[in-house]
Structure formats: C-alpha cells, structure tokens
Coordinates of C-alpha atoms in Angstrom, one line a residue:
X1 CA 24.0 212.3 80.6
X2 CA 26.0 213.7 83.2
X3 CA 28.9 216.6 82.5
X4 CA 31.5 217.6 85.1
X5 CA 33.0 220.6 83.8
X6 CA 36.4 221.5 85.9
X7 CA 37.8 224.5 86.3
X8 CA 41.2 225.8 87.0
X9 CA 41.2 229.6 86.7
X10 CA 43.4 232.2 88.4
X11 CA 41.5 235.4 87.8
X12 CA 38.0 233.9 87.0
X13 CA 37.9 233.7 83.6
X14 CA 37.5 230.3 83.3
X15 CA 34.8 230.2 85.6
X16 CA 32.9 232.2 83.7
X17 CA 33.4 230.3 80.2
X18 CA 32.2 227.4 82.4
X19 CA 29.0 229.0 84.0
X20 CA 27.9 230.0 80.3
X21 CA 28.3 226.8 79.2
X22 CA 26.6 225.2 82.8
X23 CA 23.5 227.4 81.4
X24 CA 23.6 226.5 78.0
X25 CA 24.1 222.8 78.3
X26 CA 21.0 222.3 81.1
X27 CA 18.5 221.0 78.6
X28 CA 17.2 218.5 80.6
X29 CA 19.2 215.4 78.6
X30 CA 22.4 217.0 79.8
X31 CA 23.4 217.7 83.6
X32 CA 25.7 219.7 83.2
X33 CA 27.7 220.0 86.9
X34 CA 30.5 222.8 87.3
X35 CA 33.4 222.1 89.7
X36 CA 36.2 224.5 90.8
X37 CA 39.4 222.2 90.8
X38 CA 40.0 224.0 94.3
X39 CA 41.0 221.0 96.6
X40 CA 39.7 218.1 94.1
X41 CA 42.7 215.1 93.8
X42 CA 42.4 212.6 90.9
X43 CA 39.7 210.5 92.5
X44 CA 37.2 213.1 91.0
X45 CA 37.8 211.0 87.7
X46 CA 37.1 207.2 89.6
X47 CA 34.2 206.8 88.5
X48 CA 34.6 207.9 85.0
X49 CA 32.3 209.5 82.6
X50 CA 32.2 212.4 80.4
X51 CA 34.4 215.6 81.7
X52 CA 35.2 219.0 80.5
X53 CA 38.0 220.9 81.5
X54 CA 38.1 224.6 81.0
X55 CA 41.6 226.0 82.7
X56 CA 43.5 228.9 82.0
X57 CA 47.5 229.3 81.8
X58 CA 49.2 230.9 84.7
X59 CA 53.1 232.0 84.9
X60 CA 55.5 230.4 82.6
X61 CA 52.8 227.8 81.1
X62 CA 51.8 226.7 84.0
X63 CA 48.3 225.2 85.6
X64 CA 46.9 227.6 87.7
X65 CA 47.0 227.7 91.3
X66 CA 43.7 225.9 92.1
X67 CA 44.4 223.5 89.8
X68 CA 47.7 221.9 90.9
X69 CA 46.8 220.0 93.6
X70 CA 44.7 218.5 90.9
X71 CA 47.6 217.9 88.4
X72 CA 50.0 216.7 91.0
X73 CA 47.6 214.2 92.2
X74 CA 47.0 212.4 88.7
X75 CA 50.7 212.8 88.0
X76 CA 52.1 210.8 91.3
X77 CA 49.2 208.4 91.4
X78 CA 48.9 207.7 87.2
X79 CA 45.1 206.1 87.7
X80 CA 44.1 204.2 85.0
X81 CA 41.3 206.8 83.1
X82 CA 40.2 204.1 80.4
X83 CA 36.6 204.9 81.3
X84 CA 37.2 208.8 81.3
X85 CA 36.4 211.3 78.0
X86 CA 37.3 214.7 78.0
X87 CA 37.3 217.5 76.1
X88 CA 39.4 220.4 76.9
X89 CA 39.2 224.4 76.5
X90 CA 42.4 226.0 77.4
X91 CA 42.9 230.0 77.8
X92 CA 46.0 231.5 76.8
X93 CA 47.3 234.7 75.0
X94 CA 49.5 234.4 71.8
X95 CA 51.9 236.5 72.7
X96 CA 53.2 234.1 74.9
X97 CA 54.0 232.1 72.1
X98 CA 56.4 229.8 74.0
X99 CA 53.5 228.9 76.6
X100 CA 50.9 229.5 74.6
X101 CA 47.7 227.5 76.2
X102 CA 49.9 225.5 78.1
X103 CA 47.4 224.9 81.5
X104 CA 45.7 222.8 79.5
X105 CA 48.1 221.3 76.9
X106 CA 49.4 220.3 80.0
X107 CA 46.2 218.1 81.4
X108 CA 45.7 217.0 77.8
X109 CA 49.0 215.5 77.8
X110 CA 48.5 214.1 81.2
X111 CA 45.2 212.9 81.0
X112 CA 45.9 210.8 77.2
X113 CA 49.1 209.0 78.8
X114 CA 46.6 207.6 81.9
X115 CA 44.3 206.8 79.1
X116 CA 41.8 209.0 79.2
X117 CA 40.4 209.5 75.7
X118 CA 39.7 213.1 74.6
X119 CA 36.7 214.0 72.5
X120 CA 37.1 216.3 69.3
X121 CA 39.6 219.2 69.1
X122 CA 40.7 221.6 71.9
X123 CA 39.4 224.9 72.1
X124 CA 42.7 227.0 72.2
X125 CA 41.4 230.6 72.8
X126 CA 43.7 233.5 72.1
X127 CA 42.9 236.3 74.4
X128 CA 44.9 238.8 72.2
X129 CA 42.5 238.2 69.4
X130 CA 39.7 240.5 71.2
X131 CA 37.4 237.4 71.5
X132 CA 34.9 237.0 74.5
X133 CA 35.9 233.5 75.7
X134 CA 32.7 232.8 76.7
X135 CA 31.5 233.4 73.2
X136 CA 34.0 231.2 71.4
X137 CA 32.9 228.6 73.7
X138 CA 29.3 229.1 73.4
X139 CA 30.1 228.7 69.4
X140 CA 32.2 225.2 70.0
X141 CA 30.1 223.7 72.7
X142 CA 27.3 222.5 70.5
X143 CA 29.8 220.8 68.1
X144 CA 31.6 219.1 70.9
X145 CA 28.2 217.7 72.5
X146 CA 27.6 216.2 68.9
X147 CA 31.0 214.5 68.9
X148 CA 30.4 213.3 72.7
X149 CA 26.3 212.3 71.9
X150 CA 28.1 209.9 68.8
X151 CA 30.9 208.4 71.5
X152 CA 33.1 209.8 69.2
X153 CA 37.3 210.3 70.1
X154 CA 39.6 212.9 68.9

C-alpha cells in the first residue's frame, strides 16, 4: 500500500513527526513516501489513494507558508477527491485557544467538502503540554494504519 504523507511546516517540526513516521511505517506492506507541500497544487491528490497530512498552524490559525499554494489550489479548483482518504495530524499550542490546530482543521474542512473521506480521529497535538510530537505520533500511527488496513472512515 502506498502512503503520501504531506507536510506543511514552518519551522520543521512537522517534518520531523513525518520522517519518524516515514521510518516507522516502511515495513515492506507499507510505502510510506514523505512530501514537503513546497510547490505541490491539488493535482498531487488526482490519482487518489491513501494520504497523511501532518501540518503545523502558523500566524492567526493559518496554513503555513509552504503549504498555501497547496490550500489555495484545492480551494479555487474544488476537484472532486471521492477516491482520496486522509488522515490528519495537526500541530498547535493551547494557548492559542482561538486558533488552536487550525492549519489543519483547516485542510480537514477543505478536504471533506471536495469529498475526500478522512480516516479515524485527528491527532490534535498540544505543544504546551510538554509532549514530543514525534512521540504522540509514533503512539497514534499504529492505530490509524489499523483503521486505514479495515477501509475504515471517520
């Protein structure tokens, strides 16, 4: 099975969840393939398939700078992503309660109206809880891939 994990990071955190879970997930049943959202438009989702999107929030709750080209693209062009399922793990800090996670409540929001169909529960990590991100992710990855292995939606 084939995994594109994108990621929209400002200060490389979200890379770095993604490479851990790159590693972890290479088991030889999963291909695991990570993909900066630097310069990508929504035609990385054409051919459908199973994505994971690990992005961070950046300013007042917004996407981060690599990834708005990225956002913009699937917002003016609305593709039809019937054939796309997603899971999501979205950075954020609590005590920007207002915006909290937003980068990717954002694309979650996006991606469901084109009908993309999202895979289990977000992981919303909380930077002022003291938590590695890369850790919590490590922890929720293995129950996600169950959820995606059974075809099952949110």
């Amino acid at each position: 099975m084939n995994l594109i994990l994108l990621v929209g990071t400002m200060t490389g955190t979200a890379q770095s969840v993604a490479q851990e879970l790159e590693l972890r997930l290479d088991d030889g049943q999963v291909r695991p393939v990570m993909k900066l959202m630097d310069g990508l438009d929504a035609a990385v989702f054409a051919p459908g398939g199973v994505f994971l999107l690990c992005t961070s929030t950046y300013g007042q709750g917004d996407v981060p700078d690599n990834a708005r080209a990225l956002f913009d693209s699937l917002a003016a062009t609305r593709p039809d992503l019937s054939r796309v399922r997603y899971g999501l793990i979205a950075l954020g800090d609590r005590t920007y309660a207002d915006t909290f996670c937003f980068g990717g409540k954002r694309f979650d929001a996006l991606l469901t109206e084109l009908g993309a169909c999202r895979i289990g529960e977000p992981l919303l990590h909380d930077a002022s809880q003291g938590t590695m991100p890369e850790e919590v992710a490590a922890q929720w990855i293995d129950g996600w891939m169950a959820q995606v292995r059974e075809g099952a939606p949110a």
